[in-house]
Coordinates of C-alpha atoms in Angstrom, one line a residue:
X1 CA -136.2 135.8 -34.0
X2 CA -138.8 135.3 -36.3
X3 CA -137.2 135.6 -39.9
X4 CA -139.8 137.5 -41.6
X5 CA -139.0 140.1 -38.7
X6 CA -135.3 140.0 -39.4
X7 CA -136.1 141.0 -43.3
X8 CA -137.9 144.6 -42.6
X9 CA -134.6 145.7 -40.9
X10 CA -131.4 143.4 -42.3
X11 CA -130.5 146.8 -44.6
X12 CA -129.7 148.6 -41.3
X13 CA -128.3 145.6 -39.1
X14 CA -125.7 145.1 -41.4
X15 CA -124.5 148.7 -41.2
X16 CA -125.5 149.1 -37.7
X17 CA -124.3 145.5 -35.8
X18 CA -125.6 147.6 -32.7
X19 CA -129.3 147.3 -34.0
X20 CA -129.1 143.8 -34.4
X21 CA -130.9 141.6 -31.5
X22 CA -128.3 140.3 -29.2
X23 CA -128.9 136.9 -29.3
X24 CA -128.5 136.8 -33.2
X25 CA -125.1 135.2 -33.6
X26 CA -123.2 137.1 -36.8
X27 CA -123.2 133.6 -38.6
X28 CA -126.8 133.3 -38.7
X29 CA -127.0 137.2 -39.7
X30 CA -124.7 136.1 -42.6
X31 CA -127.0 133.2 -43.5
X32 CA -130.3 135.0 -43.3
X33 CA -128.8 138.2 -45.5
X34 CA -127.1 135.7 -47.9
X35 CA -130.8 134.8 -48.3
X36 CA -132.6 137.7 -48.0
X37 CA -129.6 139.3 -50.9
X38 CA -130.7 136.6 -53.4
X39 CA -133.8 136.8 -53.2
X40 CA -134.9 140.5 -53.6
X41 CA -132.0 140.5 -56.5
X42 CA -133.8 138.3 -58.6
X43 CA -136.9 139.9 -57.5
X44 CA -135.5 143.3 -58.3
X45 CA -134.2 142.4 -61.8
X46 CA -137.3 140.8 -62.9
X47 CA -139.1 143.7 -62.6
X48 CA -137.2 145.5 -65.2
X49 CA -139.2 146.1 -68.6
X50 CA -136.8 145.5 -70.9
X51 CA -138.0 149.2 -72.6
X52 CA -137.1 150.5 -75.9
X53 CA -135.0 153.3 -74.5
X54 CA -133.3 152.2 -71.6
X55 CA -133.0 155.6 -69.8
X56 CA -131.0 153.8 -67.1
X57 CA -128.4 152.9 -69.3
X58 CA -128.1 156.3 -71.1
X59 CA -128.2 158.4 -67.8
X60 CA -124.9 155.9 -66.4
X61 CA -121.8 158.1 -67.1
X62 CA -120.3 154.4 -67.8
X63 CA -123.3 153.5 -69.6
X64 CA -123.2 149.6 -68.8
X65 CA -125.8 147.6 -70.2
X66 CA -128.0 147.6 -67.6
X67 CA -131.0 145.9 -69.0
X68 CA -129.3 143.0 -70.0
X69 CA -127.6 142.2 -66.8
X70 CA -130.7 142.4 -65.1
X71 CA -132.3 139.9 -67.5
X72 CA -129.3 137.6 -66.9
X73 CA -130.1 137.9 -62.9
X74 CA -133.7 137.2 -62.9
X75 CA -132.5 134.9 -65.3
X76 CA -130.2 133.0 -62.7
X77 CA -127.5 133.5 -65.3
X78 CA -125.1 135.5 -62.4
X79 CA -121.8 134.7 -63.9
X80 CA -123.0 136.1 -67.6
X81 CA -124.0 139.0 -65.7
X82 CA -121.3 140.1 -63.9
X83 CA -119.3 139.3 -67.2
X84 CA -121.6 142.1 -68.7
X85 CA -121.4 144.6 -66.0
X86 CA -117.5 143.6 -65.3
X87 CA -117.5 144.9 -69.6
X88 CA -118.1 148.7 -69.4
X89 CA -117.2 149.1 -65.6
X90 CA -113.6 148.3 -63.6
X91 CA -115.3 148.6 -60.3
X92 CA -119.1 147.8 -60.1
X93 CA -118.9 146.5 -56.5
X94 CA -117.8 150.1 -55.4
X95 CA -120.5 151.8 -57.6
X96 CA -123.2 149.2 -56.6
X97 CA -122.3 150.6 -52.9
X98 CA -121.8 154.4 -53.8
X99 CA -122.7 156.1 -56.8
X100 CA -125.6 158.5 -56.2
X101 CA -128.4 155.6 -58.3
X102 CA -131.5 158.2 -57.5
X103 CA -130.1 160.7 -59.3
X104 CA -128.5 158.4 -62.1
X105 CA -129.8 155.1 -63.2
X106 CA -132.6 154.4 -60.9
X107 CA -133.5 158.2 -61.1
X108 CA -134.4 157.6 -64.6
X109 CA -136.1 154.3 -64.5
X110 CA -139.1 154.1 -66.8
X111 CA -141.1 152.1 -64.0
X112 CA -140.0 155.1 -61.4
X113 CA -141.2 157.1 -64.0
X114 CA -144.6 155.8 -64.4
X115 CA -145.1 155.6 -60.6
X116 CA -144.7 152.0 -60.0
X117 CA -140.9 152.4 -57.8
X118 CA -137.6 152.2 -59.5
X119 CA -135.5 149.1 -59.7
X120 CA -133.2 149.0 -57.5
X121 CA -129.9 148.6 -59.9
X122 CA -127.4 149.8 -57.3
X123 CA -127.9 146.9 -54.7
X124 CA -128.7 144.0 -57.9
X125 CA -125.0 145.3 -59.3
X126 CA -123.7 145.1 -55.5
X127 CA -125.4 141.7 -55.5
X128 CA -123.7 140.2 -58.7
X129 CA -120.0 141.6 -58.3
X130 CA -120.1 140.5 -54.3
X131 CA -121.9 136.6 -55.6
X132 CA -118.5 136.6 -58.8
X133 CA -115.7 137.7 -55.8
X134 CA -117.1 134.9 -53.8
X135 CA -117.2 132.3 -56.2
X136 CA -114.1 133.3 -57.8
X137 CA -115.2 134.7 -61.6
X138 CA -113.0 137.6 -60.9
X139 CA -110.3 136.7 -63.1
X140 CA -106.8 137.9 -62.0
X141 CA -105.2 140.5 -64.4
X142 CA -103.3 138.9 -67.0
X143 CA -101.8 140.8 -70.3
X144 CA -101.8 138.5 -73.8
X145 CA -98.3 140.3 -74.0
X146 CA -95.9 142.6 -72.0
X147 CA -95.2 146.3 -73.7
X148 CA -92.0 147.9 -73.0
X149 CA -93.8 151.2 -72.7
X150 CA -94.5 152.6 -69.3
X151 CA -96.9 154.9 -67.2
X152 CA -96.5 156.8 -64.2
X153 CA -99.8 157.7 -62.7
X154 CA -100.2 160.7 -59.7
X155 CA -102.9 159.5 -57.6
X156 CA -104.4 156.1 -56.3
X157 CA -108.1 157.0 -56.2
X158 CA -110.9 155.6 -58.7
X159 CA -109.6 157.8 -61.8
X160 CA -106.0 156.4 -61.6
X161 CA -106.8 153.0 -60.6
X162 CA -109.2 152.3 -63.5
X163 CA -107.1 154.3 -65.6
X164 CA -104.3 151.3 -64.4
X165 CA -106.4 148.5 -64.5
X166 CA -107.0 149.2 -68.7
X167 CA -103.4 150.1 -69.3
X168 CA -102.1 146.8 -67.6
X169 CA -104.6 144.6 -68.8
X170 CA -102.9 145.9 -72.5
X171 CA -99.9 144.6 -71.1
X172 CA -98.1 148.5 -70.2
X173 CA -96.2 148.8 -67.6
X174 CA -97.8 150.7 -64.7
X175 CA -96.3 153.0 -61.7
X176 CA -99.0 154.4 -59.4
X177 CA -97.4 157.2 -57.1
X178 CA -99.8 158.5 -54.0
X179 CA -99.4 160.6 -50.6
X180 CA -100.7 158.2 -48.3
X181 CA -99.9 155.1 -47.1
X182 CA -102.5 153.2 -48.5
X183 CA -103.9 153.3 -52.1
X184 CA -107.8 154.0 -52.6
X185 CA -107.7 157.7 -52.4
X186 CA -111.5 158.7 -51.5
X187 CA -112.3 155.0 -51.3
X188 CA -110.0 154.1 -49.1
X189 CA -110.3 157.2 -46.5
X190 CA -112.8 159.5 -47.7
X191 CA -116.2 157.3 -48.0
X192 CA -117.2 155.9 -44.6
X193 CA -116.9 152.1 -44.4
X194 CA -120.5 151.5 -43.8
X195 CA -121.2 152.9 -47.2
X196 CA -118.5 151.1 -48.5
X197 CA -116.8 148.4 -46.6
X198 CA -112.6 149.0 -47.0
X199 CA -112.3 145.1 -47.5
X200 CA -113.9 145.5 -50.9
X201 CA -111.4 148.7 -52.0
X202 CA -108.3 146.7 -50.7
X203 CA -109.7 143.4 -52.6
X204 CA -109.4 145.8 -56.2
X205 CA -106.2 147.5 -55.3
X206 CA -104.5 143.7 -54.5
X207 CA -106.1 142.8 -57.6
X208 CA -103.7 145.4 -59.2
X209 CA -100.9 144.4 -57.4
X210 CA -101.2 140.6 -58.4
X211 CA -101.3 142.1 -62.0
X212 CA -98.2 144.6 -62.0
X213 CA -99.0 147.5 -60.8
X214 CA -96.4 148.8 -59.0
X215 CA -97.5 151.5 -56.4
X216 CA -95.5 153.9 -54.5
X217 CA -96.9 155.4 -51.3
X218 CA -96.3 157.9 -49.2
X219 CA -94.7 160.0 -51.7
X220 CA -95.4 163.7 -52.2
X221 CA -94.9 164.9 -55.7
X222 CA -93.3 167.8 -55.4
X223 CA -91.6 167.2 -52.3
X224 CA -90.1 163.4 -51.9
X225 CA -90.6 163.5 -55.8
X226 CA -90.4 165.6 -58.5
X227 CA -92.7 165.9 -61.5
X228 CA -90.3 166.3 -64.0
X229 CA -88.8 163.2 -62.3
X230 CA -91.7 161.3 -62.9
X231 CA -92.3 162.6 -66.5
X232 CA -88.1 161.3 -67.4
X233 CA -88.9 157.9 -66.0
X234 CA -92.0 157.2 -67.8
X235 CA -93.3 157.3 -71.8
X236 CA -96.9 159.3 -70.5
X237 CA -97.9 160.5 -67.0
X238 CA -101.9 160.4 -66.0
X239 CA -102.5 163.0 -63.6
X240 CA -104.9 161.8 -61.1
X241 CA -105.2 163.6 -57.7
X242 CA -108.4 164.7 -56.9
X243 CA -109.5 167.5 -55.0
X244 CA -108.2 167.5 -51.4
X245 CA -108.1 171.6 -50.0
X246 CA -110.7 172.3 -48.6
X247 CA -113.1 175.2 -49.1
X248 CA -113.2 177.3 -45.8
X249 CA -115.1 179.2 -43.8
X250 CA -114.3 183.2 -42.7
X251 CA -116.4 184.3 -40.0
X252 CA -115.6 185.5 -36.3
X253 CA -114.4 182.8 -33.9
X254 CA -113.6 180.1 -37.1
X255 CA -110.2 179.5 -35.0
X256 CA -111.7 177.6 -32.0
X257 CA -110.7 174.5 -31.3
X258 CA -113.9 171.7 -31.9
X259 CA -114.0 172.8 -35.7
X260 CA -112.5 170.7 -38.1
X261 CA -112.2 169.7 -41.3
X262 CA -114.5 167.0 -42.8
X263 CA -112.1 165.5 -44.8
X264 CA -109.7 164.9 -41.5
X265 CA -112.8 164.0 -39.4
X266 CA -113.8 161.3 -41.9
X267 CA -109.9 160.2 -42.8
X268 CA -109.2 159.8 -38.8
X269 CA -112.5 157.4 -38.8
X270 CA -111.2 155.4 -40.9
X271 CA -108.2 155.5 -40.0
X272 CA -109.5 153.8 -36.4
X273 CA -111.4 151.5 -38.7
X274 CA -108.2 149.9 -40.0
X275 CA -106.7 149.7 -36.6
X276 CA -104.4 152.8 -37.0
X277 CA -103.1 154.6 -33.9
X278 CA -105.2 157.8 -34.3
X279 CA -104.2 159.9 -31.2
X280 CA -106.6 162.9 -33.0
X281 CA -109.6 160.2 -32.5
X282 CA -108.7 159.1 -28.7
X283 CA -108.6 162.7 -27.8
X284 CA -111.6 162.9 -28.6
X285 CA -110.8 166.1 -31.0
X286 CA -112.3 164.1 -34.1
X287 CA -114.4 161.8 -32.6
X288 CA -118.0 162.6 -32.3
X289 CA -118.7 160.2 -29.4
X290 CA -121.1 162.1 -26.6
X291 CA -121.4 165.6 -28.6
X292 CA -123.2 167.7 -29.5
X293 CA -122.3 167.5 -33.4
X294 CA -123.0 170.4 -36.0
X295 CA -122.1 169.6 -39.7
X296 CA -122.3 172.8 -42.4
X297 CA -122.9 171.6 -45.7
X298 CA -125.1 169.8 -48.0
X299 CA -123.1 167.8 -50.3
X300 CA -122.5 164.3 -50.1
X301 CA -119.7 164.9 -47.4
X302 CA -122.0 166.2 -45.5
X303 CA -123.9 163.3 -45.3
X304 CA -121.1 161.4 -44.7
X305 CA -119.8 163.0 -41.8
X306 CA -123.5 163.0 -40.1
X307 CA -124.3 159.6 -40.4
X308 CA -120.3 158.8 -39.1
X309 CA -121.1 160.8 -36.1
X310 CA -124.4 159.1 -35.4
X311 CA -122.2 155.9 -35.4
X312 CA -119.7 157.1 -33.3
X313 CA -122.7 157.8 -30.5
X314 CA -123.0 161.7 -30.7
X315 CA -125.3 163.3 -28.2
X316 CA -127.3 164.9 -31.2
X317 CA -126.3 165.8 -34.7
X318 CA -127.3 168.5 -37.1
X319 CA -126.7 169.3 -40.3
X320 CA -126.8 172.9 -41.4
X321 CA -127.6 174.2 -45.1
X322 CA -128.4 177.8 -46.6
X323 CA -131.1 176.6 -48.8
X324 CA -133.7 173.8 -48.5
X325 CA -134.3 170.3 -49.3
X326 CA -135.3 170.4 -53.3
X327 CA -132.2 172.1 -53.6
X328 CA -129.4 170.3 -51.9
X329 CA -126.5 169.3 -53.8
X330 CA -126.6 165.5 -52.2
X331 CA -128.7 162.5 -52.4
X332 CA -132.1 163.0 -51.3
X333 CA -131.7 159.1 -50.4
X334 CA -128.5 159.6 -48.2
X335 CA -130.8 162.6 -46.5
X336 CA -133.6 160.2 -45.9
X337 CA -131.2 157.6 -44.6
X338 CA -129.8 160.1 -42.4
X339 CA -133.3 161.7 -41.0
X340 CA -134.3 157.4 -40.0
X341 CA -130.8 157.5 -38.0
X342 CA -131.6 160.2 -35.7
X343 CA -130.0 163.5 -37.5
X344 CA -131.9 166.8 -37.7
X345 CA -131.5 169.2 -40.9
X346 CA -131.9 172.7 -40.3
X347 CA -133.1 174.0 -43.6
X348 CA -132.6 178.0 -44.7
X349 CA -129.7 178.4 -42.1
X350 CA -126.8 179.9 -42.6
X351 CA -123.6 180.3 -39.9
X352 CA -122.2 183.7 -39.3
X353 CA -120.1 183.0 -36.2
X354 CA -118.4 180.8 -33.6
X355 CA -119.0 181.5 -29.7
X356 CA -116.2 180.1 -27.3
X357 CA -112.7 179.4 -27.6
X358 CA -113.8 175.6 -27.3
X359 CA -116.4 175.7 -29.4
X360 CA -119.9 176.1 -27.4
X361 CA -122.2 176.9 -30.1
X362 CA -123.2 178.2 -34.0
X363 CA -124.3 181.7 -34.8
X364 CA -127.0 181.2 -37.6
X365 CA -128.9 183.5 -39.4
X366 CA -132.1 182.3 -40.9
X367 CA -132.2 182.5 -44.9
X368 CA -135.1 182.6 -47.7
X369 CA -134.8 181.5 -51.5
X370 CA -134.4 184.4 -53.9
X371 CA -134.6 184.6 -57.4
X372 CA -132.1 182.4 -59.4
X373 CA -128.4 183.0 -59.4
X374 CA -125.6 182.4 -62.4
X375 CA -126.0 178.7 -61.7
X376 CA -129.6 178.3 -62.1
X377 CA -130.3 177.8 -58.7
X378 CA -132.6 180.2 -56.3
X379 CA -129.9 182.3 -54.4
X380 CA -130.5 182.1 -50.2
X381 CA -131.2 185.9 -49.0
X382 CA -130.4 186.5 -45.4
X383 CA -133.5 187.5 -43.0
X384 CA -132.9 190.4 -41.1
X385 CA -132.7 189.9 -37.0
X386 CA -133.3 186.2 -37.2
X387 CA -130.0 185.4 -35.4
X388 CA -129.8 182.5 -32.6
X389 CA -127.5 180.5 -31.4
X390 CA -127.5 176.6 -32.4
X391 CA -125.4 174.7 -29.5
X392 CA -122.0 172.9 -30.6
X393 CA -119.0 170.5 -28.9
X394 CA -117.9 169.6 -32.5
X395 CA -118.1 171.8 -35.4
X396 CA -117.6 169.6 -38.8
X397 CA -117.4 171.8 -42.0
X398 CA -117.7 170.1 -45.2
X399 CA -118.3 172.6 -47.8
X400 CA -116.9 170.9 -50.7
X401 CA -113.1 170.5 -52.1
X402 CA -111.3 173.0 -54.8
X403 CA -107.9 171.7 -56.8
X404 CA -104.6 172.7 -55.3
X405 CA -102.5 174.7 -56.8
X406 CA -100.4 171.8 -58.8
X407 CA -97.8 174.1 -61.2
X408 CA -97.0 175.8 -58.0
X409 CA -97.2 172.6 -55.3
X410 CA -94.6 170.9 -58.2
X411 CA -92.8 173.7 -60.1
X412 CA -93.9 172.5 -63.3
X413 CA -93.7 175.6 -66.0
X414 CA -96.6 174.9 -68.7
X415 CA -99.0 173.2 -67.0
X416 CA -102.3 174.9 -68.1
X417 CA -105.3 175.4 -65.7
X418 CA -108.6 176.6 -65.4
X419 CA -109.8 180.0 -63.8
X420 CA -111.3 177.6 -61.3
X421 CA -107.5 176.0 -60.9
X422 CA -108.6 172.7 -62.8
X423 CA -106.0 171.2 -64.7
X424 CA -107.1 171.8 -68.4
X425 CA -107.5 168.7 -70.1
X426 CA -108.8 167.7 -73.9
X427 CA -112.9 166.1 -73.4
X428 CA -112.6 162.1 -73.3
X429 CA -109.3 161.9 -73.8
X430 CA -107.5 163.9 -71.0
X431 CA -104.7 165.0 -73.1
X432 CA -103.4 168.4 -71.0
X433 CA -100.4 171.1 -72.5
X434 CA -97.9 169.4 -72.2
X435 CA -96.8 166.4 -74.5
X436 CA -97.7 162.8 -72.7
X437 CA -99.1 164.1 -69.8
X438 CA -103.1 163.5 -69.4
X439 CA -105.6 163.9 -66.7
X440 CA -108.1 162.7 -65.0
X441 CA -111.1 163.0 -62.4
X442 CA -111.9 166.0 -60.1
X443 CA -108.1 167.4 -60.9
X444 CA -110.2 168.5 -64.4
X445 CA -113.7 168.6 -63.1
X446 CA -113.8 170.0 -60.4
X447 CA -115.4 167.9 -56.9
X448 CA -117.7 165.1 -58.7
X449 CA -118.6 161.5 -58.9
X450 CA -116.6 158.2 -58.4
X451 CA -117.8 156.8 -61.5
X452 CA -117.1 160.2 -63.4
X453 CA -113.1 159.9 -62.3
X454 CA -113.9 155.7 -63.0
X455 CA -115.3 157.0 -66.6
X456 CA -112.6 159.6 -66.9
X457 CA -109.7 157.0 -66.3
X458 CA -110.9 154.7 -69.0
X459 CA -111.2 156.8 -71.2
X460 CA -107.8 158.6 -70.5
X461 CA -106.3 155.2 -70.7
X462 CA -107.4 154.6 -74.1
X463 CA -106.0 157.6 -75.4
X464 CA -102.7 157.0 -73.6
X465 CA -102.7 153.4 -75.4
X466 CA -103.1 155.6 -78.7
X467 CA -100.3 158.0 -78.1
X468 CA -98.1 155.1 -77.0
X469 CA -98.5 153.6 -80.3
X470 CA -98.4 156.4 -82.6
X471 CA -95.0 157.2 -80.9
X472 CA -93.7 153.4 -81.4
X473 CA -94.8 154.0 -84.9
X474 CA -92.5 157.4 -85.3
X475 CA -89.6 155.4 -83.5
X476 CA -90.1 152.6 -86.0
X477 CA -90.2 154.8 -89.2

């Protein structure tokens, strides 16, 4: 196959083996994208203008110095760069794969701006962290000094592991306490592998490992361990959870069997990707394979779940949302991505019911936009009489993520939360109410970003490092 040929579609072949041609062995796919990766990296970086007022930079929630590791790449200078980006962010690999760039950093590009086509900073940060982990300029975690001090940390997702990574690179002492069996949180079984491959997750949390971080799986705070417990064993607690229940929709027939949840749908495909013995998948009741697949939402999960169902060979897929495309909540580019893989979005639609006890099929009314609501955003107004009936085998509702009740789910008394059940923690530093206990990610702002809860966890772990040392102080005195 002619080479030039292979180029216009290696994106998609290496997410999609089953697009490749069949007589392209996986080696010499792995030689021409090693090629192809290089190449439209430097290409990419050079293209930067080195502006005044790097927007990209100030528009990153981490802002890393995005200019001047693109100068380094077009530069050839790859190890200097990944020592720049590696500077301001704990995980660029994952953020080179997942953060949402068109709305961030690329968004915001001055050469986007002026009509030219951003940069494309994701896939050059992808590009530098992958070439360092391959030629080994990831250095292994190791303090100047060990601190007596510890920290127990309540969740393995991005938040608590880059709050862990600073902490025990300052030589603390680190516990990591999670529900499931494998650390990662979202990264590990929320995020579909072909957005972000679980190799490169369990490379960072064995990174951790190597370094001290002691982890503690399959423990339910609250239930195999108490809070209070956790609080006595350790000199500051980060609390780092997430958002796992899962907003729910009311409506006549919302009891068949064929709905689901997204976050069990996604968590049971990657489950199978690990090699897991998923008897919910080979049932078939979360496994997508020959459906008819209807997804209601429009957030990121959303996407997620429609392009894991394409892979999984649905019959069709659909994806439901009550108001139109300027005003989803997701990327416009994971949209487009989705819309080249075969998915249809049915814009202005709005379920009102289920038909069959085995789900046969969506009742949707038809919406319009109407004048703005408290958000800002045009509220959908139901059209009268517009009903019909969109046909179904698999119902997949992802409509977003809300806190769980944490003073409740761990009798903790003084734990202060939000009307919206948030924990409520200090800006930038995550200090909450009670005295050495912080917080970060989603558990305070509600369903967001990976490199919010990454930002979050820095930050938080700074301020721990400060309260650890202003209490050393008073023991001294």
């Amino acid at each position: 196959m002619a080479k030039e040929k292979m180029l216009k579609f290696v994106d998609v072949a290496r997410d999609m083996p089953e697009k490749r041609p069949p007589n392209l062995r996986k080696q010499d796919f792995g030689e021409i994208y090693a090629e192809y990766a290089a190449a439209k990296a430097e290409e990419q970086a050079s293209r930067c203008s080195q502006c005044g007022v790097p927007y990209c930079q100030t528009h990153c929630p981490l802002h890393n110095n995005i200019p001047d590791w693109l100068r380094l790449t077009a530069e050839g200078r790859l190890q200097e760069a990944y020592e720049v980006s590696q500077a301001t962010n704990t995980f660029p690999e994952i953020c080179g794969r997942i953060c949402p760039q068109d709305r961030l950093c690329e968004g915001n590009c001055v050469i986007e701006q002026s009509g030219h086509g951003t940069v494309t900073i994701g896939s050059v940060e992808k590009y530098i962290t992958d070439t360092a982990w391959e030629n080994g300029w990831v250095k292994p975690i190791r303090p100047s000094r060990e601190r007596p001090e510890s920290v127990g940390i309540i969740g393995a997702g991005p938040g608590g592991l880059a709050a862990a990574d600073v902490l025990r690179r300052a030589g603390v002492q680190v516990t990591i306490y999670d529900r499931y069996d494998r650390a990662g949180g979202l990264l590990t079984y929320g995020i579909p592998g072909f957005k972000l491959e679980k190799d490169v997750v369990m490379k960072r949390i064995a990174q951790l490992e190597q370094g001290g971080v002691q982890f503690v799986l399959n423990c339910n705070v609250g239930e195999d361990l108490s809070f209070d417990a956790i609080r006595g064993k350790h000199d500051a607690v980060i609390i780092a959870t997430g958002v796992y229940k899962t907003r729910d929709l009311v409506a006549p027939g919302s009891d068949a069997s064929g709905i689901v949840r997204a976050i069990d749908f996604l968590t049971a495909s990657n489950r199978k990707s690990f090699g897991d013995d998923v008897p919910e998948f080979d049932t078939g009741e979360l496994n997508a394979a020959g459906k008819r697949v209807v997804v209601i939402g429009g957030g990121d999960t959303a996407m997620d779940c429609v392009r894991t169902s394409i892979r999984q060979g649905a019959e069709s897929v659909k994806c439901l949302y009550r108001r139109d495309r300027a005003n989803m909540p997701g990327s416009l580019r994971e949209v487009a991505n989705a819309e080249e893989e075969g998915v249809e979005f049915v814009w202005l639609s709005a379920p009102n019911a289920f038909d069959g006890d085995a789900v046969t099929g969506v009742r949707v009314d038809k919406m319009r936009l109407g004048l703005p609501d408290a958000s800002g955003r045009r509220a959908p107004e139901l059209i009268e009489g517009s009903e019909y009936v969109e046909g179904a085998d698999l119902v997949i509702k992802a409509l977003g993520f809300e806190p769980e009740d944490l003073p409740k789910l761990w009798g903790v008394d003084g734990l202060e939360v939000t009307r919206w059940g948030t924990v409520k923690a200090e800006f930038t530093t995550g200090k909450t109410s009670l005295d050495g206990v912080f917080a970060v990610g989603d558990i305070v702002r509600g369903a967001s970003l990976v490199v919010w809860a990454i930002r979050d966890g820095r930050d938080s772990a700074g301020a721990v490092l400060e309260y650890l040392g202003q209490n050393a102080m008073v023991a001294a005195e």
